[in-house]
């Protein structure tokens, strides 16, 4: 047998092994994430619904989908377990507290550039009055 004939098969088998290993790692991470669920955790289901975990059982989870509305879901239907800050931001619109260590940006940039704040300064944008393209001294075009 020639090694040239076996090389494509070896590469194909190696690629298949790497892909299945990657899929197993993703499944393991998802199962570990689902195991971290506790009552009171915010979750997003694979259907995109946000809810709060009320009870965790072996294969199912009791979710509160609205105040006073409870539903049982399979653990596999939980897409993401959210931390409290992110859940409150998404569901309730509560923005996280700002970090006061960062300076706020000024509304005008004159304080950053040191330029005077008056409008009397004229900025030259290129073309001078009376240039060679047929402009008069007042800036109007002539024919």
Short mmCIF file of N, CA, C and O in Angstrom, two decimals, residues 5-111:
data_model
loop_
_atom_site.label_atom_id
_atom_site.label_comp_id
_atom_site.label_asym_id
_atom_site.label_seq_id
_atom_site.Cartn_x
_atom_site.Cartn_y
_atom_site.Cartn_z
N UNK A 5 -2.11 7.05 -0.62
CA UNK A 5 -3.52 6.69 -0.61
C UNK A 5 -4.12 6.74 0.79
O UNK A 5 -5.31 7.02 0.96
N UNK A 6 -3.32 6.47 1.80
CA UNK A 6 -3.81 6.45 3.17
C UNK A 6 -3.85 7.84 3.81
O UNK A 6 -4.62 8.08 4.75
N UNK A 7 -3.04 8.77 3.33
CA UNK A 7 -2.94 10.09 3.93
C UNK A 7 -4.27 10.84 3.96
O UNK A 7 -4.63 11.39 5.01
N UNK A 8 -5.05 10.90 2.90
CA UNK A 8 -6.35 11.60 2.97
C UNK A 8 -7.29 10.97 4.01
O UNK A 8 -8.02 11.69 4.70
N UNK A 9 -7.29 9.66 4.13
CA UNK A 9 -8.15 9.00 5.11
C UNK A 9 -7.70 9.31 6.54
O UNK A 9 -8.53 9.51 7.43
N UNK A 10 -6.41 9.36 6.75
CA UNK A 10 -5.88 9.68 8.08
C UNK A 10 -6.27 11.11 8.46
O UNK A 10 -6.68 11.38 9.60
N UNK A 11 -6.15 12.03 7.52
CA UNK A 11 -6.51 13.42 7.78
C UNK A 11 -8.01 13.54 8.06
O UNK A 11 -8.43 14.25 8.97
N UNK A 12 -8.82 12.83 7.31
CA UNK A 12 -10.27 12.86 7.50
C UNK A 12 -10.66 12.31 8.87
O UNK A 12 -11.48 12.90 9.59
N UNK A 13 -10.07 11.21 9.27
CA UNK A 13 -10.36 10.63 10.58
C UNK A 13 -9.91 11.58 11.70
O UNK A 13 -10.61 11.76 12.70
N UNK A 14 -8.75 12.18 11.55
CA UNK A 14 -8.26 13.14 12.54
C UNK A 14 -9.19 14.34 12.68
O UNK A 14 -9.47 14.80 13.79
N UNK A 15 -9.68 14.87 11.56
CA UNK A 15 -10.61 16.01 11.60
C UNK A 15 -11.91 15.61 12.29
O UNK A 15 -12.48 16.39 13.07
N UNK A 16 -12.40 14.41 12.03
CA UNK A 16 -13.64 13.94 12.66
C UNK A 16 -13.44 13.81 14.18
O UNK A 16 -14.32 14.17 14.96
N UNK A 17 -12.30 13.33 14.61
CA UNK A 17 -12.03 13.20 16.03
C UNK A 17 -11.97 14.56 16.72
O UNK A 17 -12.49 14.74 17.83
N UNK A 18 -11.35 15.54 16.06
CA UNK A 18 -11.28 16.88 16.63
C UNK A 18 -12.66 17.52 16.73
O UNK A 18 -12.97 18.20 17.72
N UNK A 19 -13.51 17.31 15.74
CA UNK A 19 -14.86 17.89 15.77
C UNK A 19 -15.71 17.26 16.86
O UNK A 19 -16.45 17.96 17.56
N UNK A 20 -15.63 15.95 17.03
CA UNK A 20 -16.43 15.32 18.07
C UNK A 20 -15.92 15.70 19.45
O UNK A 20 -16.72 15.85 20.37
N UNK A 21 -14.63 15.89 19.59
CA UNK A 21 -14.07 16.32 20.88
C UNK A 21 -14.56 17.72 21.23
O UNK A 21 -14.92 17.99 22.37
N UNK A 22 -14.61 18.59 20.25
CA UNK A 22 -15.10 19.95 20.47
C UNK A 22 -16.58 19.94 20.86
O UNK A 22 -16.99 20.67 21.76
N UNK A 23 -17.37 19.12 20.20
CA UNK A 23 -18.79 19.02 20.53
C UNK A 23 -19.00 18.47 21.94
O UNK A 23 -19.87 18.95 22.68
N UNK A 24 -18.19 17.49 22.32
CA UNK A 24 -18.30 16.94 23.68
C UNK A 24 -17.94 17.98 24.72
O UNK A 24 -18.56 18.06 25.78
N UNK A 25 -16.93 18.81 24.44
CA UNK A 25 -16.55 19.86 25.37
C UNK A 25 -17.67 20.88 25.53
O UNK A 25 -17.93 21.36 26.63
N UNK A 26 -18.35 21.23 24.45
CA UNK A 26 -19.48 22.16 24.52
C UNK A 26 -20.63 21.56 25.32
O UNK A 26 -21.26 22.25 26.12
N UNK A 27 -20.90 20.28 25.12
CA UNK A 27 -21.96 19.63 25.87
C UNK A 27 -21.62 19.57 27.36
O UNK A 27 -22.48 19.78 28.21
N UNK A 28 -20.37 19.30 27.66
CA UNK A 28 -19.94 19.23 29.05
C UNK A 28 -20.07 20.61 29.72
O UNK A 28 -20.53 20.73 30.86
N UNK A 29 -19.70 21.67 29.00
CA UNK A 29 -19.81 23.02 29.56
C UNK A 29 -21.27 23.41 29.77
O UNK A 29 -21.61 24.04 30.77
N UNK A 30 -22.16 23.01 28.84
CA UNK A 30 -23.58 23.32 28.99
C UNK A 30 -24.17 22.57 30.17
O UNK A 30 -24.97 23.12 30.94
N UNK A 31 -23.79 21.32 30.36
CA UNK A 31 -24.30 20.54 31.50
C UNK A 31 -23.79 21.13 32.82
O UNK A 31 -24.54 21.21 33.79
N UNK A 32 -22.55 21.58 32.84
CA UNK A 32 -22.01 22.19 34.05
C UNK A 32 -22.73 23.49 34.35
O UNK A 32 -23.03 23.80 35.50
N UNK A 33 -23.05 24.28 33.31
CA UNK A 33 -23.78 25.52 33.49
C UNK A 33 -25.18 25.25 34.05
O UNK A 33 -25.65 25.93 34.95
N UNK A 34 -25.83 24.21 33.56
CA UNK A 34 -27.17 23.87 34.05
C UNK A 34 -27.13 23.37 35.49
O UNK A 34 -28.08 23.53 36.24
N UNK A 35 -26.01 22.76 35.87
CA UNK A 35 -25.88 22.27 37.25
C UNK A 35 -25.68 23.41 38.24
O UNK A 35 -25.88 23.24 39.43
N UNK A 36 -25.27 24.58 37.76
CA UNK A 36 -25.07 25.73 38.65
C UNK A 36 -26.38 26.46 38.94
O UNK A 36 -26.37 27.40 39.74
N UNK A 37 -27.48 26.04 38.32
CA UNK A 37 -28.76 26.70 38.57
C UNK A 37 -29.19 26.48 40.01
O UNK A 37 -29.07 25.39 40.54
N UNK A 38 -29.68 27.55 40.61
CA UNK A 38 -30.21 27.49 41.96
C UNK A 38 -31.52 28.26 41.97
O UNK A 38 -31.77 29.08 41.09
N UNK A 39 -32.37 28.01 42.93
CA UNK A 39 -33.58 28.82 43.03
C UNK A 39 -33.22 30.30 43.18
O UNK A 39 -32.35 30.66 43.96
N UNK A 40 -33.85 31.12 42.37
CA UNK A 40 -33.57 32.56 42.36
C UNK A 40 -32.69 33.00 41.21
O UNK A 40 -32.55 34.19 40.97
N UNK A 41 -32.10 32.04 40.48
CA UNK A 41 -31.25 32.40 39.34
C UNK A 41 -32.11 32.81 38.17
O UNK A 41 -33.17 32.24 37.91
N UNK A 42 -31.65 33.80 37.43
CA UNK A 42 -32.31 34.20 36.18
C UNK A 42 -31.78 33.35 35.05
O UNK A 42 -30.58 33.08 34.96
N UNK A 43 -32.68 32.90 34.16
CA UNK A 43 -32.28 32.05 33.04
C UNK A 43 -32.94 32.54 31.75
O UNK A 43 -33.93 33.27 31.78
N UNK A 44 -32.37 32.12 30.63
CA UNK A 44 -32.99 32.30 29.32
C UNK A 44 -33.13 30.92 28.71
O UNK A 44 -32.17 30.15 28.65
N UNK A 45 -34.34 30.60 28.26
CA UNK A 45 -34.56 29.28 27.66
C UNK A 45 -34.06 29.29 26.23
O UNK A 45 -33.74 30.34 25.67
N UNK A 46 -34.00 28.11 25.62
CA UNK A 46 -33.55 28.03 24.23
C UNK A 46 -34.55 28.68 23.29
O UNK A 46 -34.21 29.02 22.16
N UNK A 47 -35.77 28.91 23.77
CA UNK A 47 -36.78 29.62 22.98
C UNK A 47 -36.70 31.13 23.14
O UNK A 47 -37.42 31.86 22.50
N UNK A 48 -35.83 31.62 24.03
CA UNK A 48 -35.63 33.04 24.21
C UNK A 48 -36.46 33.67 25.32
O UNK A 48 -36.55 34.88 25.41
N UNK A 49 -37.08 32.86 26.17
CA UNK A 49 -37.89 33.38 27.25
C UNK A 49 -37.03 33.53 28.51
O UNK A 49 -36.24 32.65 28.85
N UNK A 50 -37.20 34.66 29.19
CA UNK A 50 -36.49 34.92 30.43
C UNK A 50 -37.37 34.55 31.60
O UNK A 50 -38.57 34.83 31.60
N UNK A 51 -36.80 33.91 32.61
CA UNK A 51 -37.57 33.46 33.77
C UNK A 51 -36.65 33.34 34.97
O UNK A 51 -35.42 33.43 34.85
N UNK A 52 -37.27 33.11 36.13
CA UNK A 52 -36.54 32.92 37.38
C UNK A 52 -36.75 31.48 37.83
O UNK A 52 -37.87 30.97 37.80
N UNK A 53 -35.67 30.82 38.24
CA UNK A 53 -35.74 29.44 38.71
C UNK A 53 -36.37 29.41 40.09
O UNK A 53 -35.96 30.14 40.99
N UNK A 54 -37.39 28.55 40.25
CA UNK A 54 -38.03 28.37 41.56
C UNK A 54 -37.61 27.06 42.21
O UNK A 54 -37.37 27.01 43.41
N UNK A 55 -37.55 25.98 41.43
CA UNK A 55 -37.13 24.66 41.94
C UNK A 55 -36.27 23.99 40.89
O UNK A 55 -36.51 24.12 39.69
N UNK A 56 -35.29 23.23 41.36
CA UNK A 56 -34.44 22.45 40.47
C UNK A 56 -34.61 20.99 40.86
O UNK A 56 -34.41 20.62 42.02
N UNK A 57 -35.02 20.15 39.91
CA UNK A 57 -35.15 18.72 40.13
C UNK A 57 -34.13 18.00 39.27
O UNK A 57 -33.27 18.64 38.66
N UNK A 58 -34.21 16.66 39.20
CA UNK A 58 -33.21 15.91 38.45
C UNK A 58 -33.18 16.28 36.97
O UNK A 58 -32.13 16.62 36.43
N UNK A 59 -34.33 16.17 36.30
CA UNK A 59 -34.38 16.42 34.87
C UNK A 59 -35.24 17.61 34.49
O UNK A 59 -35.36 17.92 33.31
N UNK A 60 -35.85 18.26 35.45
CA UNK A 60 -36.74 19.38 35.13
C UNK A 60 -36.48 20.55 36.08
O UNK A 60 -35.83 20.40 37.11
N UNK A 61 -37.02 21.71 35.68
CA UNK A 61 -36.84 22.93 36.43
C UNK A 61 -38.20 23.64 36.48
O UNK A 61 -38.89 23.71 35.46
N UNK A 62 -38.57 24.14 37.63
CA UNK A 62 -39.78 24.95 37.76
C UNK A 62 -39.38 26.40 37.61
O UNK A 62 -38.56 26.92 38.38
N UNK A 63 -39.94 27.07 36.58
CA UNK A 63 -39.60 28.46 36.30
C UNK A 63 -40.79 29.35 36.56
O UNK A 63 -41.93 28.98 36.29
N UNK A 64 -40.52 30.54 37.07
CA UNK A 64 -41.55 31.56 37.19
C UNK A 64 -41.38 32.48 35.98
O UNK A 64 -40.45 33.27 35.91
N UNK A 65 -42.30 32.35 35.02
CA UNK A 65 -42.19 33.10 33.77
C UNK A 65 -42.81 34.48 33.87
O UNK A 65 -42.49 35.36 33.07
N UNK A 66 -43.70 34.68 34.81
CA UNK A 66 -44.30 35.98 35.13
C UNK A 66 -44.70 35.90 36.59
O UNK A 66 -44.77 34.81 37.16
N UNK A 67 -44.95 37.05 37.22
CA UNK A 67 -45.33 36.99 38.64
C UNK A 67 -46.56 36.11 38.85
O UNK A 67 -47.62 36.35 38.31
N UNK A 68 -46.38 35.02 39.59
CA UNK A 68 -47.46 34.10 39.89
C UNK A 68 -47.70 33.03 38.84
O UNK A 68 -48.55 32.17 39.01
N UNK A 69 -46.95 33.04 37.74
CA UNK A 69 -47.12 32.05 36.65
C UNK A 69 -45.91 31.13 36.65
O UNK A 69 -44.79 31.58 36.44
N UNK A 70 -46.15 29.83 36.89
CA UNK A 70 -45.07 28.86 36.98
C UNK A 70 -45.23 27.82 35.87
O UNK A 70 -46.35 27.48 35.50
N UNK A 71 -44.11 27.31 35.40
CA UNK A 71 -44.13 26.28 34.36
C UNK A 71 -42.92 25.36 34.55
O UNK A 71 -41.85 25.81 34.96
N UNK A 72 -43.11 24.09 34.25
CA UNK A 72 -42.03 23.12 34.30
C UNK A 72 -41.34 23.05 32.94
O UNK A 72 -42.00 23.01 31.90
N UNK A 73 -40.03 23.05 32.96
CA UNK A 73 -39.22 22.93 31.74
C UNK A 73 -38.18 21.84 31.96
O UNK A 73 -37.73 21.61 33.08
N UNK A 74 -37.78 21.21 30.87
CA UNK A 74 -36.67 20.26 30.94
C UNK A 74 -35.39 21.04 31.16
O UNK A 74 -35.25 22.18 30.69
N UNK A 75 -34.46 20.46 31.86
CA UNK A 75 -33.18 21.14 32.09
C UNK A 75 -32.48 21.46 30.77
O UNK A 75 -31.80 22.47 30.66
N UNK A 76 -32.66 20.59 29.79
CA UNK A 76 -32.02 20.81 28.50
C UNK A 76 -32.58 22.02 27.77
O UNK A 76 -31.99 22.49 26.80
N UNK A 77 -33.75 22.52 28.20
CA UNK A 77 -34.35 23.68 27.55
C UNK A 77 -33.76 24.99 28.06
O UNK A 77 -34.09 26.05 27.54
N UNK A 78 -32.90 24.93 29.06
CA UNK A 78 -32.27 26.14 29.58
C UNK A 78 -31.05 26.45 28.74
O UNK A 78 -30.12 25.65 28.64
N UNK A 79 -31.07 27.59 28.10
CA UNK A 79 -29.97 27.98 27.22
C UNK A 79 -28.82 28.62 27.97
O UNK A 79 -27.66 28.30 27.74
N UNK A 80 -29.14 29.57 28.87
CA UNK A 80 -28.11 30.32 29.59
C UNK A 80 -28.59 30.61 31.00
O UNK A 80 -29.74 30.98 31.19
N UNK A 81 -27.71 30.45 31.96
CA UNK A 81 -27.96 30.90 33.32
C UNK A 81 -27.31 32.28 33.44
O UNK A 81 -26.10 32.42 33.25
N UNK A 82 -28.12 33.29 33.73
CA UNK A 82 -27.65 34.67 33.77
C UNK A 82 -27.29 35.07 35.19
O UNK A 82 -27.92 34.62 36.15
N UNK A 83 -26.30 35.96 35.33
CA UNK A 83 -26.05 36.51 36.66
C UNK A 83 -27.11 37.57 36.96
O UNK A 83 -27.81 38.04 36.07
N UNK A 84 -27.26 37.92 38.22
CA UNK A 84 -28.34 38.80 38.66
C UNK A 84 -28.30 40.16 37.96
O UNK A 84 -29.34 40.70 37.57
N UNK A 85 -27.11 40.72 37.80
CA UNK A 85 -26.97 42.03 37.18
C UNK A 85 -27.45 42.03 35.74
O UNK A 85 -28.18 42.92 35.31
N UNK A 86 -27.06 41.01 34.98
CA UNK A 86 -27.47 40.94 33.58
C UNK A 86 -28.95 40.65 33.45
O UNK A 86 -29.64 41.22 32.60
N UNK A 87 -29.50 39.79 34.31
CA UNK A 87 -30.93 39.50 34.28
C UNK A 87 -31.75 40.75 34.56
O UNK A 87 -32.72 41.05 33.86
N UNK A 88 -31.37 41.52 35.57
CA UNK A 88 -32.09 42.75 35.88
C UNK A 88 -31.97 43.78 34.77
O UNK A 88 -32.91 44.53 34.50
N UNK A 89 -30.82 43.83 34.10
CA UNK A 89 -30.65 44.77 32.99
C UNK A 89 -31.57 44.41 31.83
O UNK A 89 -32.21 45.27 31.25
N UNK A 90 -31.68 43.13 31.51
CA UNK A 90 -32.47 42.69 30.37
C UNK A 90 -33.96 42.75 30.68
O UNK A 90 -34.75 43.30 29.92
N UNK A 91 -34.38 42.18 31.79
CA UNK A 91 -35.81 42.03 32.08
C UNK A 91 -36.41 43.30 32.65
O UNK A 91 -37.47 43.74 32.23
N UNK A 92 -35.75 43.91 33.61
CA UNK A 92 -36.31 45.06 34.31
C UNK A 92 -35.79 46.40 33.80
O UNK A 92 -36.27 47.44 34.22
N UNK A 93 -34.79 46.38 32.94
CA UNK A 93 -34.22 47.63 32.42
C UNK A 93 -33.38 48.37 33.42
O UNK A 93 -33.16 49.57 33.29
N UNK A 94 -32.87 47.68 34.44
CA UNK A 94 -32.06 48.31 35.47
C UNK A 94 -30.61 48.32 34.99
O UNK A 94 -30.01 47.27 34.78
N UNK A 95 -30.08 49.53 34.80
CA UNK A 95 -28.69 49.64 34.36
C UNK A 95 -27.77 49.45 35.56
O UNK A 95 -28.09 49.88 36.67
N UNK A 96 -26.62 48.82 35.35
CA UNK A 96 -25.69 48.65 36.47
C UNK A 96 -25.15 50.01 36.92
O UNK A 96 -25.14 50.98 36.15
N UNK A 97 -24.74 50.08 38.17
CA UNK A 97 -24.21 51.32 38.71
C UNK A 97 -22.94 51.71 37.98
O UNK A 97 -22.11 50.87 37.63
N UNK A 98 -22.80 53.04 37.74
CA UNK A 98 -21.62 53.53 37.04
C UNK A 98 -20.42 53.48 37.96
O UNK A 98 -20.52 53.65 39.16
N UNK A 99 -19.28 53.27 37.36
CA UNK A 99 -18.02 53.30 38.10
C UNK A 99 -17.59 54.76 38.20
O UNK A 99 -17.28 55.41 37.19
N UNK A 100 -17.59 55.33 39.40
CA UNK A 100 -17.30 56.74 39.58
C UNK A 100 -15.82 57.06 39.41
O UNK A 100 -15.45 58.23 39.42
N UNK A 101 -14.98 56.07 39.25
CA UNK A 101 -13.56 56.32 39.08
C UNK A 101 -13.25 56.89 37.70
O UNK A 101 -12.24 57.55 37.52
N UNK A 102 -14.10 56.64 36.72
CA UNK A 102 -13.86 57.10 35.37
C UNK A 102 -14.35 58.53 35.20
O UNK A 102 -15.45 58.87 35.62
N UNK A 103 -13.57 59.41 34.58
CA UNK A 103 -14.03 60.78 34.36
C UNK A 103 -15.10 60.82 33.28
O UNK A 103 -15.09 60.03 32.34
N UNK A 104 -16.03 61.77 33.42
CA UNK A 104 -17.06 61.92 32.42
C UNK A 104 -16.52 62.76 31.27
O UNK A 104 -15.70 63.65 31.47
N UNK A 105 -16.99 62.48 30.07
CA UNK A 105 -16.56 63.24 28.90
C UNK A 105 -17.28 64.59 28.90
O UNK A 105 -18.46 64.67 29.17
N UNK A 106 -16.57 65.67 28.57
CA UNK A 106 -17.22 66.98 28.53
C UNK A 106 -18.15 67.08 27.32
O UNK A 106 -17.98 66.38 26.33
N UNK A 107 -19.13 67.99 27.42
CA UNK A 107 -20.07 68.15 26.31
C UNK A 107 -19.45 68.90 25.15
O UNK A 107 -19.82 68.69 24.00
N UNK A 108 -18.54 69.81 25.41
CA UNK A 108 -17.85 70.50 24.32
C UNK A 108 -16.37 70.15 24.39
O UNK A 108 -15.80 69.94 25.45
N UNK A 109 -15.74 70.12 23.24
CA UNK A 109 -14.34 69.70 23.19
C UNK A 109 -13.38 70.85 23.38
O UNK A 109 -12.18 70.65 23.38
N UNK A 110 -13.89 72.06 23.55
CA UNK A 110 -12.98 73.19 23.71
C UNK A 110 -12.16 73.07 24.99
O UNK A 110 -11.03 73.54 25.05
N UNK A 111 -12.72 72.42 25.99
CA UNK A 111 -11.95 72.25 27.22
C UNK A 111 -10.82 71.25 27.04
O UNK A 111 -9.84 71.28 27.77
#
